[in-house]
Short mmCIF file of C-alpha atoms and ligand atoms in Angstrom, two decimals:
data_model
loop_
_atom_site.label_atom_id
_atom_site.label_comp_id
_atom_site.label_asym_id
_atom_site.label_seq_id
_atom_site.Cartn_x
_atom_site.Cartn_y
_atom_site.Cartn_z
CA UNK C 1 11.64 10.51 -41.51
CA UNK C 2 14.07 10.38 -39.12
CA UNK C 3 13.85 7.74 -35.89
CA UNK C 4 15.89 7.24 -33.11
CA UNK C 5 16.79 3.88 -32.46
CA UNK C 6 15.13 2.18 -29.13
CA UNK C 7 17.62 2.26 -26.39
CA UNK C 8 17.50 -1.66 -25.08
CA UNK C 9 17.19 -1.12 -21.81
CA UNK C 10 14.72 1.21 -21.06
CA UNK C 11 14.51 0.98 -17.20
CA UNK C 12 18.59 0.28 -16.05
CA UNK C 13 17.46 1.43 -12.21
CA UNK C 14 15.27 -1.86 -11.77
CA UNK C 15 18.28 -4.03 -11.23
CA UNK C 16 17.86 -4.20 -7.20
CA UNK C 17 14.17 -5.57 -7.92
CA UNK C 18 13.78 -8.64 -6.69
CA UNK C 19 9.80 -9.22 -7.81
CA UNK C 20 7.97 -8.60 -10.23
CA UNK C 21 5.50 -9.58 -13.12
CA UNK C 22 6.86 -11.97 -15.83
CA UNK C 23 5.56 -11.56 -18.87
CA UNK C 24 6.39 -15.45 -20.37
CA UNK C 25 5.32 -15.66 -24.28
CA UNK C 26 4.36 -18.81 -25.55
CA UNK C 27 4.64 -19.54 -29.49
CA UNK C 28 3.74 -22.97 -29.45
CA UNK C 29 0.89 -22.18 -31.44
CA UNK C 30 2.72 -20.53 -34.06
CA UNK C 31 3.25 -22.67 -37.31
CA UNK C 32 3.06 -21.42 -40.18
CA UNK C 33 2.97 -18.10 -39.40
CA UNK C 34 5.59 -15.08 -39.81
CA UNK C 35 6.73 -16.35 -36.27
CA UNK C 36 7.48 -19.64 -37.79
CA UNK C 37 9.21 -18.68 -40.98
CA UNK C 38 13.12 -19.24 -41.35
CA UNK C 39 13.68 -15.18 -42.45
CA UNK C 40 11.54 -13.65 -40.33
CA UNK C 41 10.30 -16.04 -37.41
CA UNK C 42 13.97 -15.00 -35.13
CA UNK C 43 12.92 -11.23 -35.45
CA UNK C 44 9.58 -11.25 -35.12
CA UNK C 45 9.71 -13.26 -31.64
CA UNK C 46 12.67 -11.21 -30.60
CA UNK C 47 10.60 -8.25 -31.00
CA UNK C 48 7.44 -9.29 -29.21
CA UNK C 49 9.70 -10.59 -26.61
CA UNK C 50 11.69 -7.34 -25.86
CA UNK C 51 8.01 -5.80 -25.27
CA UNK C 52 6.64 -8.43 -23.05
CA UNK C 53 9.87 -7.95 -21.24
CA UNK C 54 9.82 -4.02 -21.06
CA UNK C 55 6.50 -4.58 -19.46
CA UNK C 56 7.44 -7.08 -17.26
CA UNK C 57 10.17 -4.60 -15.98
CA UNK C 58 7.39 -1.63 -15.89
CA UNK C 59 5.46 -3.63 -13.49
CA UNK C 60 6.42 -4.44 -10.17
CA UNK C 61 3.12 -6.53 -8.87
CA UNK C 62 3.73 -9.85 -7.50
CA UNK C 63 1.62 -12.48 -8.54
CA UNK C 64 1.68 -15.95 -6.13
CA UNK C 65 2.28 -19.12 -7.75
CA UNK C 66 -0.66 -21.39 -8.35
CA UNK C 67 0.01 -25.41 -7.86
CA UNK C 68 -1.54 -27.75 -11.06
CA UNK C 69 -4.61 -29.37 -10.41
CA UNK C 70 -6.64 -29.79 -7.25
CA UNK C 71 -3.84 -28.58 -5.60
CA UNK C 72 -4.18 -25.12 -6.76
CA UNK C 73 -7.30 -24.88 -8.28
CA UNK C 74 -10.04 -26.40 -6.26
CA UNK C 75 -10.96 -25.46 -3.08
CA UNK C 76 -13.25 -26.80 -0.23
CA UNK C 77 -14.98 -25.01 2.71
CA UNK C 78 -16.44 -26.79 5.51
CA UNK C 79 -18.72 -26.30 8.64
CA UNK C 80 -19.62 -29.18 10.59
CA UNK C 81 -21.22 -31.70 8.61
CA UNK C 82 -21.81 -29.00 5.52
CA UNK C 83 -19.04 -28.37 2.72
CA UNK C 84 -19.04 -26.54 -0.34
CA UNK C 85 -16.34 -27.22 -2.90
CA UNK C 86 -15.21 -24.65 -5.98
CA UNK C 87 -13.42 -25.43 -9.08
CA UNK C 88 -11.68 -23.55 -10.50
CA UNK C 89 -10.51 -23.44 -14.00
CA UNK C 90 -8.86 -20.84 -16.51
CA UNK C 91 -7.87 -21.04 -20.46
CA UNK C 92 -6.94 -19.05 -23.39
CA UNK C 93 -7.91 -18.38 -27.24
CA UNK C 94 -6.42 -20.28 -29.32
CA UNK C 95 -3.94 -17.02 -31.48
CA UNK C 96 -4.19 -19.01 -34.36
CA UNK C 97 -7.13 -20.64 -35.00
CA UNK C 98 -9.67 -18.59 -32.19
CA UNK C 99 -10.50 -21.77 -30.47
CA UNK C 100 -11.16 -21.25 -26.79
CA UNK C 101 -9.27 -23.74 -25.03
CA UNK C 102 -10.51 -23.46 -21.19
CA UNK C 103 -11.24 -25.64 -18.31
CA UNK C 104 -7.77 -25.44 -17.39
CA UNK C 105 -5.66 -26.03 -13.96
CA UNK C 106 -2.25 -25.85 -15.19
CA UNK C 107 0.99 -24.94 -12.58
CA UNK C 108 2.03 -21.02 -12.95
CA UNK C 109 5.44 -20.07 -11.50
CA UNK C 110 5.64 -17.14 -8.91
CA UNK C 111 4.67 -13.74 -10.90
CA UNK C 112 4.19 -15.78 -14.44
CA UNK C 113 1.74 -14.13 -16.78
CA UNK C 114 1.58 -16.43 -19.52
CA UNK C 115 0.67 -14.48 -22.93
CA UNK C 116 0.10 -17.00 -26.19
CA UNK C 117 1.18 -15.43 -28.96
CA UNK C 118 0.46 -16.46 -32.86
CA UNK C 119 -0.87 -14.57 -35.79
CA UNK C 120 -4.00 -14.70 -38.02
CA UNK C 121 -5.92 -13.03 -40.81
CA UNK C 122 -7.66 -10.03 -39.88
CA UNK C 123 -9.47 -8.24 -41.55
CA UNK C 124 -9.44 -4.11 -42.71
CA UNK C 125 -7.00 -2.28 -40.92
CA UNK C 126 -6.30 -4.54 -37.82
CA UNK C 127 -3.06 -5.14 -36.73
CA UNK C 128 -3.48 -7.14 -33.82
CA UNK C 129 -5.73 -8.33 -30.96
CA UNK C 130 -4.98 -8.71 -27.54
CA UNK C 131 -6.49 -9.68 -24.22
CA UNK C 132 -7.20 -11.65 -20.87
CA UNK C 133 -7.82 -15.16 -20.84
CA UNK C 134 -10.94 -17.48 -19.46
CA UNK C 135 -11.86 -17.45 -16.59
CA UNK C 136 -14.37 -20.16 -14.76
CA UNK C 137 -16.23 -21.87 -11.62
CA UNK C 138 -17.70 -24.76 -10.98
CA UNK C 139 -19.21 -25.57 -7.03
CA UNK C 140 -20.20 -28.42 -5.38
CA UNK C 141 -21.89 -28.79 -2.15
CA UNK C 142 -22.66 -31.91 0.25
CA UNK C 143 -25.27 -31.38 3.40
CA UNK C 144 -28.11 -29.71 3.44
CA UNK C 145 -28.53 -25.80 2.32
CA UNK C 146 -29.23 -25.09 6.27
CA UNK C 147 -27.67 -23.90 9.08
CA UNK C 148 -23.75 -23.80 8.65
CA UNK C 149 -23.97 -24.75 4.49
CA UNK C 150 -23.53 -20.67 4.04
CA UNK C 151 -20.24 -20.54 6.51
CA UNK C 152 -18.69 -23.89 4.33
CA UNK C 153 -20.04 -21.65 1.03
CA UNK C 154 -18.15 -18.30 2.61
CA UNK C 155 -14.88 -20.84 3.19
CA UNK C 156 -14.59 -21.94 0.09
CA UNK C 157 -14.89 -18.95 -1.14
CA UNK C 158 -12.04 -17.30 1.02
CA UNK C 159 -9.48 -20.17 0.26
CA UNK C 160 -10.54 -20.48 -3.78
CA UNK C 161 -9.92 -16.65 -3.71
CA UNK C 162 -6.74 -16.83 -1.80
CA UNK C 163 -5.37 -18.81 -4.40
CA UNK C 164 -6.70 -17.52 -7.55
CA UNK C 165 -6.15 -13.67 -6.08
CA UNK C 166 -2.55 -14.55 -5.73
CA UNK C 167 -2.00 -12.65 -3.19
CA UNK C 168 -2.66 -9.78 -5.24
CA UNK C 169 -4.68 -6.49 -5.70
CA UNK C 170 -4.88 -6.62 -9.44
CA UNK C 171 -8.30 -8.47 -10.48
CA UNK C 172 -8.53 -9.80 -13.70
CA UNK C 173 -12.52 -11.37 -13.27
CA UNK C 174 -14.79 -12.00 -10.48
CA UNK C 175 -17.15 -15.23 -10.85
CA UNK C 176 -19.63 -15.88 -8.25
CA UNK C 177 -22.96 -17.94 -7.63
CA UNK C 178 -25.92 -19.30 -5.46
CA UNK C 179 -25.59 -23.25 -4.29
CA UNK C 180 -28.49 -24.77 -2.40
CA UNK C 181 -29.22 -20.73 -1.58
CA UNK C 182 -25.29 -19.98 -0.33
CA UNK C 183 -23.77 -17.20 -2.01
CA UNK C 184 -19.84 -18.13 -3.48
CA UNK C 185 -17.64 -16.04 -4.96
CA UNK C 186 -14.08 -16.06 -6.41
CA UNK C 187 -11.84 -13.51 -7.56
CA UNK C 188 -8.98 -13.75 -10.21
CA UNK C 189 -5.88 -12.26 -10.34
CA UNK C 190 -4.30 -12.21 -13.88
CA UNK C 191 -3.13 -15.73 -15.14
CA UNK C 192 -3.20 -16.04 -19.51
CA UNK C 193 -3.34 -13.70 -21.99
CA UNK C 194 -3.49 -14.19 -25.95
CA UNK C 195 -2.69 -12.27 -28.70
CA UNK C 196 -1.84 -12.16 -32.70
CA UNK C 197 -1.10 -10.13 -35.19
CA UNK C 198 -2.25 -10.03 -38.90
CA UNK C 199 -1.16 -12.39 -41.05
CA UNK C 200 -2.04 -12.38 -44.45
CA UNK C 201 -0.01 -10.00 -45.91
CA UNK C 202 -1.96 -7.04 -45.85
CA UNK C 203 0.75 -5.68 -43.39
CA UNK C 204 4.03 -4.62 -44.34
CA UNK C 205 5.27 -5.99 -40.89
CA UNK C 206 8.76 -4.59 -39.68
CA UNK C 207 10.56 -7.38 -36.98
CA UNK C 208 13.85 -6.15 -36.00
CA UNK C 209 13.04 -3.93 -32.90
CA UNK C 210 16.45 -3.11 -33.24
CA UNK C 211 16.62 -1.08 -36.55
CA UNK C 212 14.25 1.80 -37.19
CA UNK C 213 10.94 0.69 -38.13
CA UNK C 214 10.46 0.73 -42.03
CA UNK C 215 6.25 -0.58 -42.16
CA UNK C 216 4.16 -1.67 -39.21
CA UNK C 217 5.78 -1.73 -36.17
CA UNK C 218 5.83 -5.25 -34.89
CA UNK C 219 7.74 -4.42 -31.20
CA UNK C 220 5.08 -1.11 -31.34
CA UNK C 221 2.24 -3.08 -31.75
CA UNK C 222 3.00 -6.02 -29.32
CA UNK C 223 3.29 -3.46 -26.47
CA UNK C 224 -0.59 -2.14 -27.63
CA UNK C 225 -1.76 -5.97 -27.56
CA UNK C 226 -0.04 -6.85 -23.74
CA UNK C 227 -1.49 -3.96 -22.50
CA UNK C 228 -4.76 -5.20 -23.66
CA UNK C 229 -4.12 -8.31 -22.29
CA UNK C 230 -3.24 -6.69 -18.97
CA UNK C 231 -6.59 -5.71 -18.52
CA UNK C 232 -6.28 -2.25 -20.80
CA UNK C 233 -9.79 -1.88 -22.45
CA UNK C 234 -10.44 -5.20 -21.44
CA UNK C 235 -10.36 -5.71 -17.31
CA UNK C 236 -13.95 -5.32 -15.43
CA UNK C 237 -11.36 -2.86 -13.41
CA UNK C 238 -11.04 -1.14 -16.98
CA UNK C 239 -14.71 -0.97 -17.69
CA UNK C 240 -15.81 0.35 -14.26
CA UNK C 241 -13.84 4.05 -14.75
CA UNK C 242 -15.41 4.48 -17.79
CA UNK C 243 -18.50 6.69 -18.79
CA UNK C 244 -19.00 7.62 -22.52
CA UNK C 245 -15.35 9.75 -23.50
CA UNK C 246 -14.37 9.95 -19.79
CA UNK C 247 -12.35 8.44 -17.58
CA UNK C 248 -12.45 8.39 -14.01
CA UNK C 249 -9.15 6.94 -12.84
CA UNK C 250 -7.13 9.43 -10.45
CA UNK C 251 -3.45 8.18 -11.70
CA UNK C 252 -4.69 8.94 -15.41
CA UNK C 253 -6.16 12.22 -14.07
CA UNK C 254 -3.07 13.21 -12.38
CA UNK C 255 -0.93 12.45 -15.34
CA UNK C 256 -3.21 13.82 -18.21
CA UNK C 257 -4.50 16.50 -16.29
CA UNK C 258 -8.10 15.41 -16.84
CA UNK C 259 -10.17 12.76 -17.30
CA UNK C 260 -13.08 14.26 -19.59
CA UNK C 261 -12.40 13.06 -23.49
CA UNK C 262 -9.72 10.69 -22.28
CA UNK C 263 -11.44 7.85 -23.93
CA UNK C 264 -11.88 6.65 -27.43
CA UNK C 265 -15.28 6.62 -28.88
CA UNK C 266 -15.68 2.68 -28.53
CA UNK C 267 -14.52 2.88 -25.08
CA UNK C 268 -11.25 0.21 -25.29
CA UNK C 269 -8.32 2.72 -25.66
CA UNK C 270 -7.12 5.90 -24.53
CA UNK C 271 -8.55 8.67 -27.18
CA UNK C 272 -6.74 8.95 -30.28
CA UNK C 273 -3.55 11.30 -30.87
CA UNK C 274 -3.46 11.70 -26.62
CA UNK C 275 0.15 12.39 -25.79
CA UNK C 276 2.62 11.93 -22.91
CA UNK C 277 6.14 11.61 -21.96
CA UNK C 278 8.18 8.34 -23.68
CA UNK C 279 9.62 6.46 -20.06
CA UNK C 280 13.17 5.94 -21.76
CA UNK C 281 13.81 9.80 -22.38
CA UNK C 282 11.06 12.04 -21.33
CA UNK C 283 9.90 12.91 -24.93
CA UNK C 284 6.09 13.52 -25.64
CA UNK C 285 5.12 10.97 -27.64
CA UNK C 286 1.45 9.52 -28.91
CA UNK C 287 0.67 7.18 -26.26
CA UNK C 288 0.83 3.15 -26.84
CA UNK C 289 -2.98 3.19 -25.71
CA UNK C 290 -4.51 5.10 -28.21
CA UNK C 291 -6.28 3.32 -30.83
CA UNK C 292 -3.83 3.00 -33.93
CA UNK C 293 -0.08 3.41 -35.42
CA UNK C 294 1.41 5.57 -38.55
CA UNK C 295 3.47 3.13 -40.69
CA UNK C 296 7.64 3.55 -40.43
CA UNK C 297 6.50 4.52 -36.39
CA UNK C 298 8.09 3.15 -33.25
CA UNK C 299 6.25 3.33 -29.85
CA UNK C 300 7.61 2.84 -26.48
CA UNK C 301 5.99 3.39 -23.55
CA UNK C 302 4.84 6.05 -21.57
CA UNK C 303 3.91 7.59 -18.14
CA UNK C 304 0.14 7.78 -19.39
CA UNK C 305 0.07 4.33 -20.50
CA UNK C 306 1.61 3.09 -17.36
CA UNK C 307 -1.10 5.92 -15.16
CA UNK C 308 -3.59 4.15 -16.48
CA UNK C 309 -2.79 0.29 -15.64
CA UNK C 310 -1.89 1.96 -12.36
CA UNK C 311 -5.82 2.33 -12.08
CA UNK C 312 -6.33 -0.71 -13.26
CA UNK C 313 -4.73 -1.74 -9.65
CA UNK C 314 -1.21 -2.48 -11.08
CA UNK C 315 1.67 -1.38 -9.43
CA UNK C 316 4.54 0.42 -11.93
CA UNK C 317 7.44 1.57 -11.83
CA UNK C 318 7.11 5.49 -10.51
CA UNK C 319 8.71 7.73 -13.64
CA UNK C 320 12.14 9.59 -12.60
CA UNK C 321 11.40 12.77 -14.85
CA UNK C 322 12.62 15.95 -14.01
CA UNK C 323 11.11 17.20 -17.10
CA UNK C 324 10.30 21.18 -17.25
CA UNK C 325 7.08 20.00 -18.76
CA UNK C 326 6.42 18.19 -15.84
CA UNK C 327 7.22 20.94 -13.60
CA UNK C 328 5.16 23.50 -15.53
CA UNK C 329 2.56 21.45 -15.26
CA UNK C 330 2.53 21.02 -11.64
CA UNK C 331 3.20 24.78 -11.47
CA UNK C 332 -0.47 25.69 -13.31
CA UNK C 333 -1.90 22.64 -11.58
CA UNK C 334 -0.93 24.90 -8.30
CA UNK C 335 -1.76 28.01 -9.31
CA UNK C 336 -5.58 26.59 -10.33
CA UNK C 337 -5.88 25.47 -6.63
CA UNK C 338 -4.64 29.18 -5.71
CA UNK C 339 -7.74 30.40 -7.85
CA UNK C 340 -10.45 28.40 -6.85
CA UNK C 341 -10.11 29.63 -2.80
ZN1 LIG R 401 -6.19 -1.91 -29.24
#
């Protein structure tokens, strides 16, 4: 089988960007795994690297930075002698062991995702796992639960939202409560991710995201797992345009043509074998989304991939593609509107 190499950089037009997601990887937790072994640790992060970082350049959300501690993560409302106070926290799974590590309020950078990456044994025919982080709230409240106690409730809401939303769109989790009979609410905007890859040698794992791929994809299968932990099968915002097979997102629609049997049977990826059009050349290719990978493979991504974090309230990079399957499509999208008056 013949495989093109994967041109490096897949979107050259982004250079004037001045803001966007970045994707930041940390292997901390990585000993004595393939990431941490002298012949293939280099590789291997080099290749989950170059696909957190063709994401990052895919996705042009801005995320606000969120201070450490109190600073950043708790919040008080107040109304004249009534406040309400939220804490906020957030954590991660542990990629190598599966401990949850949460109740944590650590300092993220302007438009830092931070993705911990490690590897495992899995068992079967699983590659990887990816997704969000934890999420949690704690509240607080001083006065009675009279009077103004709702308005300090609805404050602290605002201002804990403010910050965790980072002055975003995309929502990774909503947590909300009662105290002393006031409703609170926060939203999150994405802040950790985790992910790992199988690790006991079951998979004939191919690193170098520079050669063609001879076994399991590593670079291929790191851009399935980010996706997942950018809310892909995964993000309440995910969950909600789903119904059985179908999918009910209108920048999926638009690019698939339709959203009936979109959806895999277990509802967490796009339906297997779905097609669309690689960004880097315009080639159809099997999407990253869909639920699995043919050994000696590469995958890059494409518009449909990309359509479908757009519904997940993402902003991405719009596709240049003059592509005549583009165009025909368009074309018989047209003439069916020409039909049905
Ligand atoms: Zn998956």
């Amino acid at each position: 089988m013949t495989k093109k190499l994967l041109v490096t950089a897949l979107f050259p037009a982004l250079a004037t960007q001045v803001s966007a997601i970045n994707i930041m990887l940390d292997f901390d937790t990585h000993s004595s795994t393939f990431f941490d072994n002298a012949t293939t640790g280099a590789a291997a992060r080099a290749a989950v690297q170059q696909a957190a970082d063709d994401l990052s350049a895919a996705i042009t959300t801005k995320l606000n930075a969120i201070s450490a501690g109190d600073a950043g993560y708790k919040n008080t409302g107040t109304d004249q002698s009534k406040s309400v106070t939220l804490d906020s926290t957030i954590g991660y799974t542990n990629p190598n062991t599966g401990a949850t590590i949460s109740g944590l309020t650590p300092a993220l950078a302007q438009d830092e995702f931070k993705i911990y990456v490690g590897a495992r044994s899995l068992t079967g025919t699983t590659l990887g796992q990816g997704g969000p982080g934890f999420i949690g709230l704690g509240a607080g409240g001083s006065g009675s639960n009279t009077g103004t106690f709702a308005n300090a409730a609805a404050a602290a809401s605002a201002a804990s939202t403010a910050d965790m939303g980072r002055g975003s769109s995309i929502v990774a989790g909503t947590l909300s409560g009662t105290i002393g009979g006031a409703n609170y609410s926060t939203t999150f905007a994405p802040t950790l991710g985790n992910l790992w890859f199988d690790n006991d040698n079951s998979t004939t794992w191919h690193y170098n995201h520079n050669l063609v791929p001879t076994g399991t994809d590593l670079y291929s299968v790191a851009l399935h797992e980010i996706l997942h932990a950018l809310g892909i099968g995964t993000y309440d915002a995910w969950t909600n345009q789903v119904s059985g097979a179908n999918w009910s997102g209108a920048n999926a629609i638009a690019s698939h043509g339709t959203g009936t049997g979109l959806i895999d049977g277990p509802g967490a990826h796009i339906a297997e074998n779905t097609m669309s059009a690689r960004l880097s050349d315009g080639v159809m290719q099997e999407v990253v989304m869909d639920p699995d990978i043919q050994v000696n493979t590469r995958k890059e991504l494409t518009e449909l991939d990309l359509a479908f974090l757009r519904d997940l309230g993402w902003e991405t990079v719009t596709v240049p593609e003059p592509s005549s399957t583009l165009l025909l499509g368009l074309g018989s999208f047209a003439l069916l509107l020409r039909r049905q008056k």
